[in-house]
């Protein structure tokens, strides 16, 4: 039976709980324990995939096809444990499940209430896979006191009483604001946050306090006294230069030891932090820097491309260089020449996205990279735009475009070299979709196999010809144009096992120009950089030496 750690938040930054949860998971692993991390999101987004990146940041996709909160990306990057559909649930999904149960007659006509029906559904979700790991870390989204979160807090309160004594603890993250005018840290927000938590029946065992300044011993004692925790369980969380310093920083502050003490695990295995020491060494001891442009349309909110930025950082670690990422708004190129905006970069990355806005700018970025021999990585829509650019400027299809843009405009304007994907093979079954289906149910989601062409650039990068990667798209490059495009030099170097769906394209006369239909960034980790990102950054390093 797993031990449960419930992580709640007071006044913390958006990365506070997710980062602390991921770092704690990594520390417990370093001590030889198995872990799994879960996210309970109190908000009503049944399907995060239908939300705007401006609202929710990136959508993280799991191997089994779940569209989840970006915090699950942190969990995977820090622990290496692949997330599953059962590792994330929203309030909307919980309520939807309860309504479905009621309509099936599971409640035998009883009046449906938040307690016990909604809270029981949440508890059932928390208990999935209970016997698989030593520790289950469950992060409760939002802030204590939010009206949306009350059923979740009540559920974890009940859950802790349902389990044997000593099987569950609570960790609470708060902020210690520093008032420069008076030169003091204020503990009142933490005291009030804990008081709010206690008022709903939950007493934290560990406090993690975000602070810009060192926490004096006197303040630790004050927090411990007024929040009813041991002084050793008041853990400082200081600002860091890199999120990958968090496991070592939290270990230095005693977070993992505080957790083991709370569970009365003694003696405990000593941690092996070699991996994280190597990660820290690669962050701080670099041999130069490269400048990479990300040409996208969600550049106002960097969290929309969170995994891509982190994967580039991992690629930098693999090559011991610092990666300077610059966000370039693709819409600027709709009105202006791309060259002045892209001069000076050592590589260009065009990420995924939905809708026509900004796509002409992405096409110009692909053209610039192809003509100037600048390393280019196109991901999902970024691959499709590279194919459209090739069709227009090399294959003579001047009106080449995507069915997505025609569907959005409501009229036919383009020769669709990219079309709406209506069927594909998943396992041993054929999946069919229609344009008119609900938006959240029309995509090809999750991990799929691909076969790489012998002797291709990507086969060299991967070191083999069989791969599996995570997908999230509803439009696909049309195989009908393959011969026409390959005659111009654009090689279809990766295909689905049945040979029907293009997965990877590359230019045969370019030093490094690769477009992929999947999302390699979702599998990259600091201690195991994704091969595409590692080699992309290596190519950028070579370009930087030529400039």
Short mmCIF file of C-alpha atoms in Angstrom, two decimals:
data_model
loop_
_atom_site.label_atom_id
_atom_site.label_comp_id
_atom_site.label_asym_id
_atom_site.label_seq_id
_atom_site.Cartn_x
_atom_site.Cartn_y
_atom_site.Cartn_z
CA UNK A 1 0.00 0.00 0.00
CA UNK A 2 1.40 3.37 -1.02
CA UNK A 3 2.10 6.21 1.37
CA UNK A 4 0.33 9.40 0.30
CA UNK A 5 1.70 12.93 0.28
CA UNK A 6 -0.95 15.59 -0.43
CA UNK A 7 0.53 18.87 -1.65
CA UNK A 8 -1.60 22.00 -1.23
CA UNK A 9 -0.85 25.64 -1.87
CA UNK A 10 -1.34 28.99 -0.26
CA UNK A 11 -0.07 32.13 -1.94
CA UNK A 12 2.54 30.66 -4.31
CA UNK A 13 3.64 31.15 -7.88
CA UNK A 14 2.19 28.98 -10.63
CA UNK A 15 5.30 26.79 -10.56
CA UNK A 16 5.41 26.44 -6.79
CA UNK A 17 3.49 23.23 -6.14
CA UNK A 18 4.30 21.49 -9.41
CA UNK A 19 8.03 22.10 -9.06
CA UNK A 20 8.12 21.14 -5.37
CA UNK A 21 6.15 17.96 -6.08
CA UNK A 22 8.44 16.98 -8.95
CA UNK A 23 11.62 17.73 -6.98
CA UNK A 24 10.37 15.76 -3.97
CA UNK A 25 9.54 12.83 -6.25
CA UNK A 26 13.10 12.94 -7.62
CA UNK A 27 14.56 13.01 -4.09
CA UNK A 28 12.50 10.02 -2.96
CA UNK A 29 13.66 8.16 -6.07
CA UNK A 30 17.25 9.05 -5.19
CA UNK A 31 16.69 7.23 -1.90
CA UNK A 32 15.51 4.10 -3.71
CA UNK A 33 11.73 4.54 -3.41
CA UNK A 34 9.29 4.22 -6.29
CA UNK A 35 6.97 7.17 -6.85
CA UNK A 36 4.00 8.33 -8.90
CA UNK A 37 2.72 11.90 -9.10
CA UNK A 38 -0.87 13.00 -9.61
CA UNK A 39 -2.57 16.32 -10.33
CA UNK A 40 -6.08 17.06 -9.07
CA UNK A 41 -7.31 20.17 -10.86
CA UNK A 42 -10.32 21.83 -9.17
CA UNK A 43 -11.26 23.83 -12.25
CA UNK A 44 -13.99 22.86 -14.69
CA UNK A 45 -11.87 22.15 -17.78
CA UNK A 46 -13.05 18.62 -18.53
CA UNK A 47 -10.60 18.50 -21.42
CA UNK A 48 -7.54 20.82 -21.17
CA UNK A 49 -7.03 20.23 -24.89
CA UNK A 50 -9.96 22.48 -25.72
CA UNK A 51 -8.54 25.42 -23.78
CA UNK A 52 -6.57 28.28 -25.27
CA UNK A 53 -2.81 28.18 -24.57
CA UNK A 54 -3.20 31.78 -23.40
CA UNK A 55 -5.55 30.51 -20.66
CA UNK A 56 -3.90 27.28 -19.60
CA UNK A 57 -0.39 27.15 -21.02
CA UNK A 58 0.76 24.07 -22.86
CA UNK A 59 -1.25 20.86 -23.01
CA UNK A 60 0.92 17.93 -21.97
CA UNK A 61 0.09 14.62 -23.72
CA UNK A 62 0.72 11.20 -22.19
CA UNK A 63 1.57 7.94 -23.97
CA UNK A 64 -1.99 6.69 -23.53
CA UNK A 65 -3.45 9.82 -25.12
CA UNK A 66 -4.53 11.98 -22.19
CA UNK A 67 -4.43 15.76 -22.58
CA UNK A 68 -3.31 17.07 -19.22
CA UNK A 69 -2.00 20.00 -17.23
CA UNK A 70 1.59 21.13 -17.90
CA UNK A 71 2.60 20.16 -14.34
CA UNK A 72 2.65 16.53 -15.48
CA UNK A 73 5.49 17.56 -17.76
CA UNK A 74 7.48 18.60 -14.69
CA UNK A 75 6.68 15.27 -13.03
CA UNK A 76 8.03 13.33 -16.02
CA UNK A 77 11.09 15.53 -16.51
CA UNK A 78 12.16 15.16 -12.88
CA UNK A 79 11.28 11.52 -12.21
CA UNK A 80 11.39 9.89 -15.65
CA UNK A 81 8.13 8.07 -14.78
CA UNK A 82 5.79 8.23 -17.80
CA UNK A 83 2.53 9.90 -16.83
CA UNK A 84 -0.77 8.14 -17.48
CA UNK A 85 -4.36 9.10 -18.09
CA UNK A 86 -5.09 8.26 -14.46
CA UNK A 87 -2.53 10.80 -13.20
CA UNK A 88 -4.64 13.87 -13.92
CA UNK A 89 -8.27 14.71 -13.29
CA UNK A 90 -10.28 17.91 -13.37
CA UNK A 91 -13.35 18.97 -11.46
CA UNK A 92 -15.29 18.81 -14.72
CA UNK A 93 -14.28 15.19 -15.29
CA UNK A 94 -15.30 14.27 -11.74
CA UNK A 95 -18.74 15.86 -12.09
CA UNK A 96 -19.17 14.28 -15.52
CA UNK A 97 -18.42 10.84 -14.06
CA UNK A 98 -20.91 11.37 -11.23
CA UNK A 99 -23.65 12.36 -13.67
CA UNK A 100 -22.94 9.32 -15.85
CA UNK A 101 -23.17 7.07 -12.80
CA UNK A 102 -26.48 8.63 -11.80
CA UNK A 103 -27.94 8.13 -15.28
CA UNK A 104 -26.86 4.48 -15.22
CA UNK A 105 -28.72 4.08 -11.94
CA UNK A 106 -25.63 3.41 -9.83
CA UNK A 107 -27.00 5.54 -6.98
CA UNK A 108 -30.45 3.89 -6.99
CA UNK A 109 -32.35 7.16 -7.19
CA UNK A 110 -30.61 8.85 -4.24
CA UNK A 111 -30.23 12.61 -4.16
CA UNK A 112 -26.79 13.39 -5.60
CA UNK A 113 -24.68 15.58 -3.32
CA UNK A 114 -21.11 16.88 -3.22
CA UNK A 115 -20.64 14.83 -0.06
CA UNK A 116 -20.52 11.87 -0.38
CA UNK A 117 -20.92 11.33 -4.15
CA UNK A 118 -18.45 13.84 -5.59
CA UNK A 119 -15.91 13.31 -2.81
CA UNK A 120 -16.17 9.53 -3.22
CA UNK A 121 -15.44 9.88 -6.94
CA UNK A 122 -12.34 11.94 -6.11
CA UNK A 123 -11.20 9.36 -3.53
CA UNK A 124 -11.66 6.54 -6.03
CA UNK A 125 -9.43 8.43 -8.47
CA UNK A 126 -6.75 9.05 -5.82
CA UNK A 127 -6.61 5.35 -4.96
CA UNK A 128 -5.93 4.09 -8.51
CA UNK A 129 -2.64 2.15 -8.63
CA UNK A 130 -2.28 2.23 -4.86
CA UNK A 131 -0.26 -1.00 -4.77
CA UNK A 132 2.18 -0.06 -7.56
CA UNK A 133 4.52 2.38 -5.78
CA UNK A 134 6.01 3.29 -2.41
CA UNK A 135 4.88 6.93 -2.51
CA UNK A 136 1.94 8.61 -4.22
CA UNK A 137 2.31 12.40 -4.46
CA UNK A 138 -1.00 14.17 -5.12
CA UNK A 139 -0.94 17.87 -5.93
CA UNK A 140 -4.19 19.80 -5.42
CA UNK A 141 -4.40 22.61 -7.96
CA UNK A 142 -5.42 26.14 -7.06
CA UNK A 143 -5.15 27.81 -3.67
CA UNK A 144 -6.63 26.87 -0.32
CA UNK A 145 -9.82 28.88 0.10
CA UNK A 146 -10.82 28.75 -3.56
CA UNK A 147 -14.48 27.72 -3.79
CA UNK A 148 -13.67 25.31 -6.64
CA UNK A 149 -11.22 23.38 -4.49
CA UNK A 150 -13.45 22.67 -1.48
CA UNK A 151 -14.68 19.22 -2.67
CA UNK A 152 -11.07 18.18 -3.31
CA UNK A 153 -9.88 19.32 0.12
CA UNK A 154 -12.79 17.50 1.74
CA UNK A 155 -11.96 14.38 -0.28
CA UNK A 156 -8.31 14.29 0.81
CA UNK A 157 -9.36 14.95 4.42
CA UNK A 158 -11.67 11.93 4.27
CA UNK A 159 -9.08 9.86 2.42
CA UNK A 160 -6.48 10.42 5.15
CA UNK A 161 -8.95 9.10 7.74
CA UNK A 162 -9.93 6.11 5.63
CA UNK A 163 -6.30 4.95 5.49
CA UNK A 164 -4.35 3.42 8.38
CA UNK A 165 -2.78 5.96 10.70
CA UNK A 166 0.55 7.21 9.37
CA UNK A 167 -0.19 6.45 5.69
CA UNK A 168 -0.94 10.07 4.66
CA UNK A 169 0.73 13.41 5.28
CA UNK A 170 0.02 16.96 4.11
CA UNK A 171 2.56 19.37 2.67
CA UNK A 172 1.56 23.01 2.29
CA UNK A 173 3.35 25.64 0.18
CA UNK A 174 3.13 29.28 1.15
CA UNK A 175 4.85 32.59 0.44
CA UNK A 176 6.94 34.60 2.89
CA UNK A 177 6.87 38.10 1.36
CA UNK A 178 9.86 40.33 2.03
CA UNK A 179 9.15 43.99 2.75
CA UNK A 180 12.22 45.91 1.63
CA UNK A 181 11.05 49.11 3.33
CA UNK A 182 11.17 47.51 6.77
CA UNK A 183 13.69 44.79 5.93
CA UNK A 184 11.60 41.92 7.28
CA UNK A 185 9.92 38.71 6.22
CA UNK A 186 6.20 38.60 6.95
CA UNK A 187 4.87 35.32 8.34
CA UNK A 188 1.21 36.38 8.60
CA UNK A 189 0.23 35.18 5.08
CA UNK A 190 1.58 31.73 6.00
CA UNK A 191 -0.23 31.75 9.34
CA UNK A 192 -3.54 32.72 7.71
CA UNK A 193 -3.09 30.17 4.93
CA UNK A 194 -2.54 27.39 7.46
CA UNK A 195 -5.49 28.64 9.50
CA UNK A 196 -7.67 28.41 6.38
CA UNK A 197 -6.46 24.84 5.80
CA UNK A 198 -7.09 23.88 9.42
CA UNK A 199 -10.61 25.30 9.24
CA UNK A 200 -11.53 22.59 6.71
CA UNK A 201 -10.04 19.84 8.82
CA UNK A 202 -6.52 19.53 7.40
CA UNK A 203 -3.41 20.13 9.49
CA UNK A 204 -0.18 20.36 7.47
CA UNK A 205 2.75 18.20 8.55
CA UNK A 206 5.32 20.09 6.45
CA UNK A 207 5.46 23.72 5.37
CA UNK A 208 7.45 24.75 2.31
CA UNK A 209 7.95 28.51 2.39
CA UNK A 210 8.83 30.41 -0.76
CA UNK A 211 11.19 33.24 0.08
CA UNK A 212 13.57 35.64 -1.66
CA UNK A 213 15.60 36.05 1.52
CA UNK A 214 17.13 33.57 4.01
CA UNK A 215 14.62 32.67 6.73
CA UNK A 216 16.09 33.59 10.15
CA UNK A 217 15.93 30.98 12.90
CA UNK A 218 13.58 33.22 14.89
CA UNK A 219 11.09 33.32 12.01
CA UNK A 220 11.23 29.53 11.57
CA UNK A 221 10.43 29.09 15.25
CA UNK A 222 7.57 31.56 14.98
CA UNK A 223 6.08 29.77 11.95
CA UNK A 224 6.44 26.39 13.65
CA UNK A 225 4.79 27.66 16.84
CA UNK A 226 1.80 29.39 15.25
CA UNK A 227 1.26 26.79 12.49
CA UNK A 228 1.57 23.77 14.78
CA UNK A 229 4.44 22.03 12.97
CA UNK A 230 7.92 21.00 14.06
CA UNK A 231 10.65 23.54 13.36
CA UNK A 232 12.52 20.95 11.23
CA UNK A 233 9.38 20.68 9.06
CA UNK A 234 9.57 24.36 8.04
CA UNK A 235 11.46 24.08 4.74
CA UNK A 236 12.76 27.08 2.82
CA UNK A 237 12.31 27.31 -0.96
CA UNK A 238 14.52 30.03 -2.37
CA UNK A 239 14.56 31.42 -5.89
CA UNK A 240 16.89 29.46 -8.19
CA UNK A 241 18.68 30.19 -11.44
CA UNK A 242 17.36 26.95 -12.93
CA UNK A 243 14.44 24.73 -11.97
CA UNK A 244 16.81 21.75 -12.24
CA UNK A 245 18.65 22.99 -9.16
CA UNK A 246 15.48 22.28 -7.14
CA UNK A 247 16.19 18.67 -6.08
CA UNK A 248 19.61 19.56 -4.65
CA UNK A 249 18.28 22.78 -3.11
CA UNK A 250 15.35 21.02 -1.43
CA UNK A 251 17.63 18.25 -0.20
CA UNK A 252 19.96 20.85 1.28
CA UNK A 253 16.98 22.38 3.10
CA UNK A 254 15.88 18.96 4.38
CA UNK A 255 12.60 18.41 2.53
CA UNK A 256 13.09 14.69 1.85
CA UNK A 257 14.23 14.09 5.43
CA UNK A 258 11.18 15.97 6.76
CA UNK A 259 8.93 13.67 4.70
CA UNK A 260 10.67 10.53 5.96
CA UNK A 261 10.42 11.80 9.54
CA UNK A 262 6.70 12.51 9.10
CA UNK A 263 6.21 8.88 8.03
CA UNK A 264 8.55 7.66 10.82
CA UNK A 265 10.79 5.93 8.26
CA UNK A 266 14.04 5.36 10.10
CA UNK A 267 16.68 4.47 9.28
CA UNK A 268 16.19 5.65 5.71
CA UNK A 269 18.38 4.89 2.68
CA UNK A 270 20.92 7.58 1.92
CA UNK A 271 20.19 9.47 -1.32
CA UNK A 272 22.25 8.98 -4.47
CA UNK A 273 22.25 12.47 -5.98
CA UNK A 274 24.89 11.78 -8.64
CA UNK A 275 22.44 12.36 -11.50
CA UNK A 276 21.35 15.77 -10.20
CA UNK A 277 24.90 16.80 -9.41
CA UNK A 278 25.78 16.05 -13.05
CA UNK A 279 22.74 18.04 -14.22
CA UNK A 280 23.83 20.98 -12.05
CA UNK A 281 27.37 20.75 -13.40
CA UNK A 282 26.09 20.88 -16.99
CA UNK A 283 23.97 23.93 -16.19
CA UNK A 284 26.76 25.94 -14.59
CA UNK A 285 29.82 24.80 -16.56
CA UNK A 286 29.13 25.52 -20.22
CA UNK A 287 31.43 25.95 -23.21
CA UNK A 288 29.68 28.83 -24.95
CA UNK A 289 26.16 29.71 -26.00
CA UNK A 290 23.82 29.49 -28.99
CA UNK A 291 20.87 31.66 -29.94
CA UNK A 292 17.73 29.87 -31.09
CA UNK A 293 14.56 31.55 -32.35
CA UNK A 294 11.16 30.01 -31.59
CA UNK A 295 8.80 31.37 -34.24
CA UNK A 296 5.27 30.94 -32.86
CA UNK A 297 2.02 32.75 -32.19
CA UNK A 298 1.56 32.19 -28.45
CA UNK A 299 4.72 34.09 -27.58
CA UNK A 300 2.94 36.35 -25.06
CA UNK A 301 2.72 33.36 -22.69
CA UNK A 302 5.90 31.31 -22.62
CA UNK A 303 4.14 28.49 -20.74
CA UNK A 304 2.39 27.71 -24.04
CA UNK A 305 5.73 26.27 -25.21
CA UNK A 306 6.98 25.08 -21.82
CA UNK A 307 8.17 21.61 -22.85
CA UNK A 308 9.90 22.97 -25.97
CA UNK A 309 11.90 25.49 -23.96
CA UNK A 310 12.87 22.83 -21.43
CA UNK A 311 13.83 20.36 -24.18
CA UNK A 312 16.12 23.01 -25.70
CA UNK A 313 17.69 23.45 -22.27
CA UNK A 314 18.24 19.67 -22.13
CA UNK A 315 19.81 19.81 -25.61
CA UNK A 316 22.14 22.49 -24.28
CA UNK A 317 23.11 20.24 -21.36
CA UNK A 318 23.92 17.41 -23.77
CA UNK A 319 26.33 19.74 -25.62
CA UNK A 320 27.47 21.72 -22.55
CA UNK A 321 26.28 25.03 -24.02
CA UNK A 322 23.85 27.64 -22.83
CA UNK A 323 20.79 27.93 -25.07
CA UNK A 324 19.46 31.48 -25.36
CA UNK A 325 15.85 31.21 -26.51
CA UNK A 326 14.26 34.19 -28.24
CA UNK A 327 10.50 34.31 -28.84
CA UNK A 328 9.62 35.64 -32.29
CA UNK A 329 5.99 36.47 -33.12
CA UNK A 330 5.13 34.72 -36.41
CA UNK A 331 2.44 37.31 -37.19
CA UNK A 332 5.13 39.97 -37.66
CA UNK A 333 6.25 38.13 -40.80
CA UNK A 334 2.76 38.40 -42.27
CA UNK A 335 3.52 42.10 -42.76
CA UNK A 336 7.31 42.23 -42.92
CA UNK A 337 10.28 40.41 -44.43
CA UNK A 338 11.47 37.60 -42.14
CA UNK A 339 15.19 38.08 -42.82
CA UNK A 340 15.85 41.13 -40.58
CA UNK A 341 14.12 39.39 -37.66
CA UNK A 342 15.92 36.05 -38.07
CA UNK A 343 19.44 37.22 -38.90
CA UNK A 344 21.93 36.28 -36.21
CA UNK A 345 20.17 33.18 -34.88
CA UNK A 346 22.05 29.90 -34.98
CA UNK A 347 18.89 27.80 -35.40
CA UNK A 348 15.13 28.21 -35.89
CA UNK A 349 12.35 26.19 -34.31
CA UNK A 350 8.72 26.41 -35.43
CA UNK A 351 6.39 24.74 -32.88
CA UNK A 352 2.86 23.39 -33.14
CA UNK A 353 -0.34 25.36 -33.00
CA UNK A 354 -3.89 25.54 -34.28
CA UNK A 355 -5.62 27.87 -36.72
CA UNK A 356 -4.45 29.98 -39.64
CA UNK A 357 -3.28 33.04 -37.71
CA UNK A 358 0.50 33.40 -37.97
CA UNK A 359 0.98 30.51 -40.40
CA UNK A 360 2.23 32.63 -43.32
CA UNK A 361 4.95 33.89 -40.99
CA UNK A 362 5.89 30.32 -40.07
CA UNK A 363 6.10 29.46 -43.77
CA UNK A 364 8.49 32.39 -44.30
CA UNK A 365 10.60 31.20 -41.36
CA UNK A 366 10.88 27.74 -42.94
CA UNK A 367 11.85 29.32 -46.26
CA UNK A 368 14.49 31.48 -44.58
CA UNK A 369 16.01 28.45 -42.82
CA UNK A 370 16.00 26.37 -46.02
CA UNK A 371 17.57 29.04 -48.20
CA UNK A 372 20.14 30.22 -45.65
CA UNK A 373 21.08 26.66 -44.56
CA UNK A 374 20.18 27.45 -40.94
CA UNK A 375 19.28 24.43 -38.73
CA UNK A 376 15.49 24.12 -38.62
CA UNK A 377 13.23 21.97 -36.44
CA UNK A 378 9.53 22.00 -37.29
CA UNK A 379 7.19 20.38 -34.79
CA UNK A 380 3.64 19.33 -35.76
CA UNK A 381 2.29 22.48 -37.49
CA UNK A 382 5.93 23.50 -37.95
CA UNK A 383 6.44 20.42 -40.13
CA UNK A 384 3.26 21.10 -42.08
CA UNK A 385 4.34 24.68 -42.77
CA UNK A 386 7.71 23.42 -44.03
CA UNK A 387 5.89 21.06 -46.42
CA UNK A 388 3.62 23.86 -47.65
CA UNK A 389 6.69 26.07 -48.19
CA UNK A 390 8.32 23.31 -50.24
CA UNK A 391 5.16 22.76 -52.26
CA UNK A 392 4.83 26.46 -53.07
CA UNK A 393 8.44 27.38 -53.73
CA UNK A 394 9.98 24.15 -55.02
CA UNK A 395 7.20 21.94 -56.39
CA UNK A 396 5.28 24.67 -58.22
CA UNK A 397 2.03 24.38 -56.22
CA UNK A 398 1.63 28.13 -55.69
CA UNK A 399 -1.72 27.78 -53.90
CA UNK A 400 -0.60 24.97 -51.56
CA UNK A 401 -2.10 25.14 -48.10
CA UNK A 402 -3.98 23.25 -45.42
CA UNK A 403 -7.60 22.10 -45.21
CA UNK A 404 -7.51 23.47 -41.68
CA UNK A 405 -7.37 27.01 -43.02
CA UNK A 406 -10.18 26.38 -45.51
CA UNK A 407 -12.36 24.86 -42.79
CA UNK A 408 -11.68 27.89 -40.59
CA UNK A 409 -12.52 30.34 -43.40
CA UNK A 410 -15.53 28.37 -44.60
CA UNK A 411 -14.42 28.36 -48.24
CA UNK A 412 -11.89 26.58 -50.46
CA UNK A 413 -8.79 28.64 -51.20
CA UNK A 414 -5.87 26.19 -51.21
CA UNK A 415 -4.61 22.99 -52.81
CA UNK A 416 -4.66 20.89 -49.62
CA UNK A 417 -1.22 19.30 -49.24
CA UNK A 418 -2.28 19.05 -45.57
CA UNK A 419 -5.70 17.45 -45.03
CA UNK A 420 -8.04 16.57 -42.17
CA UNK A 421 -7.09 13.15 -40.83
CA UNK A 422 -10.18 10.95 -41.11
CA UNK A 423 -8.79 7.51 -40.18
CA UNK A 424 -5.67 5.89 -38.80
CA UNK A 425 -4.56 2.67 -37.16
CA UNK A 426 -4.28 2.53 -33.37
CA UNK A 427 -3.00 -0.81 -32.13
CA UNK A 428 -5.08 -3.40 -33.96
CA UNK A 429 -8.03 -1.11 -34.59
CA UNK A 430 -8.92 1.46 -37.22
CA UNK A 431 -9.95 4.84 -35.79
CA UNK A 432 -12.32 7.05 -37.81
CA UNK A 433 -13.06 10.76 -37.33
CA UNK A 434 -15.23 13.38 -39.01
CA UNK A 435 -14.65 17.14 -39.26
CA UNK A 436 -18.00 17.66 -37.53
CA UNK A 437 -17.06 15.59 -34.44
CA UNK A 438 -16.56 17.37 -31.12
CA UNK A 439 -13.23 19.25 -31.25
CA UNK A 440 -11.82 17.39 -28.25
CA UNK A 441 -12.46 14.01 -29.88
CA UNK A 442 -11.01 14.49 -33.36
CA UNK A 443 -7.30 14.33 -32.68
CA UNK A 444 -4.71 11.62 -33.03
CA UNK A 445 -3.43 11.51 -29.46
CA UNK A 446 -0.76 9.59 -27.61
CA UNK A 447 2.22 7.45 -28.57
CA UNK A 448 2.46 5.89 -32.04
CA UNK A 449 5.22 3.95 -33.77
CA UNK A 450 7.12 5.23 -36.79
CA UNK A 451 9.59 3.63 -39.19
CA UNK A 452 12.62 5.68 -40.29
CA UNK A 453 14.30 5.51 -43.68
CA UNK A 454 17.67 3.76 -43.69
CA UNK A 455 20.51 6.25 -44.15
CA UNK A 456 18.36 9.29 -43.38
CA UNK A 457 19.40 12.11 -41.07
CA UNK A 458 16.76 11.18 -38.46
CA UNK A 459 17.85 7.52 -38.49
CA UNK A 460 21.36 8.76 -37.72
CA UNK A 461 20.06 11.03 -34.96
CA UNK A 462 17.96 8.31 -33.31
CA UNK A 463 20.54 5.61 -33.88
CA UNK A 464 17.93 3.24 -35.32
CA UNK A 465 14.90 2.97 -37.59
CA UNK A 466 12.09 2.15 -35.11
CA UNK A 467 10.75 4.86 -32.79
CA UNK A 468 7.58 5.78 -30.93
CA UNK A 469 6.59 9.35 -30.18
CA UNK A 470 3.61 11.27 -28.81
CA UNK A 471 1.15 12.95 -31.15
CA UNK A 472 -1.49 15.66 -30.86
CA UNK A 473 -2.94 16.70 -34.21
CA UNK A 474 -6.00 16.42 -36.41
CA UNK A 475 -4.42 17.42 -39.74
CA UNK A 476 -1.81 15.46 -41.67
CA UNK A 477 0.49 15.88 -44.68
CA UNK A 478 -1.14 14.22 -47.71
CA UNK A 479 0.87 11.24 -48.98
CA UNK A 480 -0.50 11.95 -52.48
CA UNK A 481 2.11 14.69 -52.91
CA UNK A 482 5.06 12.58 -51.76
CA UNK A 483 6.59 11.85 -55.20
CA UNK A 484 6.22 15.46 -56.30
CA UNK A 485 7.91 16.77 -53.18
CA UNK A 486 10.64 14.13 -53.03
CA UNK A 487 11.54 14.98 -56.63
CA UNK A 488 12.40 18.45 -55.32
CA UNK A 489 14.60 17.06 -52.52
CA UNK A 490 12.17 16.93 -49.57
CA UNK A 491 12.59 13.38 -48.24
CA UNK A 492 9.78 11.63 -46.36
CA UNK A 493 12.21 9.98 -43.94
CA UNK A 494 9.71 8.72 -41.35
CA UNK A 495 6.37 7.00 -41.94
CA UNK A 496 3.70 5.24 -39.90
CA UNK A 497 4.16 1.44 -39.94
CA UNK A 498 1.38 1.07 -42.55
CA UNK A 499 3.14 3.60 -44.79
CA UNK A 500 0.14 5.91 -45.00
CA UNK A 501 1.00 8.78 -42.66
CA UNK A 502 4.14 10.94 -43.03
CA UNK A 503 5.84 11.35 -39.65
CA UNK A 504 9.13 13.07 -40.59
CA UNK A 505 10.43 15.10 -43.53
CA UNK A 506 13.93 16.44 -44.17
CA UNK A 507 15.80 18.25 -46.94
CA UNK A 508 18.53 16.09 -48.46
CA UNK A 509 20.71 19.08 -49.43
CA UNK A 510 20.50 20.88 -46.08
CA UNK A 511 22.91 20.44 -43.13
CA UNK A 512 20.04 20.10 -40.62
CA UNK A 513 16.39 20.64 -41.65
CA UNK A 514 13.89 18.26 -40.03
CA UNK A 515 10.12 18.45 -39.60
CA UNK A 516 8.26 16.00 -37.34
CA UNK A 517 4.52 15.47 -37.01
CA UNK A 518 4.85 14.41 -33.36
CA UNK A 519 6.00 16.24 -30.22
CA UNK A 520 9.50 15.04 -29.24
CA UNK A 521 9.75 17.70 -26.52
CA UNK A 522 7.28 15.74 -24.38
CA UNK A 523 9.79 12.93 -23.81
CA UNK A 524 12.91 14.99 -23.12
CA UNK A 525 14.47 15.01 -19.64
CA UNK A 526 17.49 16.84 -18.15
CA UNK A 527 19.29 13.56 -17.45
CA UNK A 528 18.17 12.06 -20.80
CA UNK A 529 17.84 14.77 -23.48
CA UNK A 530 15.73 13.83 -26.49
CA UNK A 531 18.05 12.89 -29.38
CA UNK A 532 16.38 15.32 -31.80
CA UNK A 533 16.89 18.28 -29.46
CA UNK A 534 20.43 17.21 -28.54
CA UNK A 535 21.42 17.02 -32.21
CA UNK A 536 19.50 20.18 -33.12
CA UNK A 537 21.50 22.14 -30.53
CA UNK A 538 24.71 20.45 -31.76
CA UNK A 539 23.90 21.71 -35.28
CA UNK A 540 23.28 25.19 -33.83
CA UNK A 541 26.71 25.05 -32.16
CA UNK A 542 28.32 24.22 -35.50
CA UNK A 543 26.49 27.13 -37.14
CA UNK A 544 27.64 29.48 -34.38
CA UNK A 545 31.26 28.57 -35.13
CA UNK A 546 30.79 29.36 -38.81
CA UNK A 547 29.29 32.81 -38.24
#
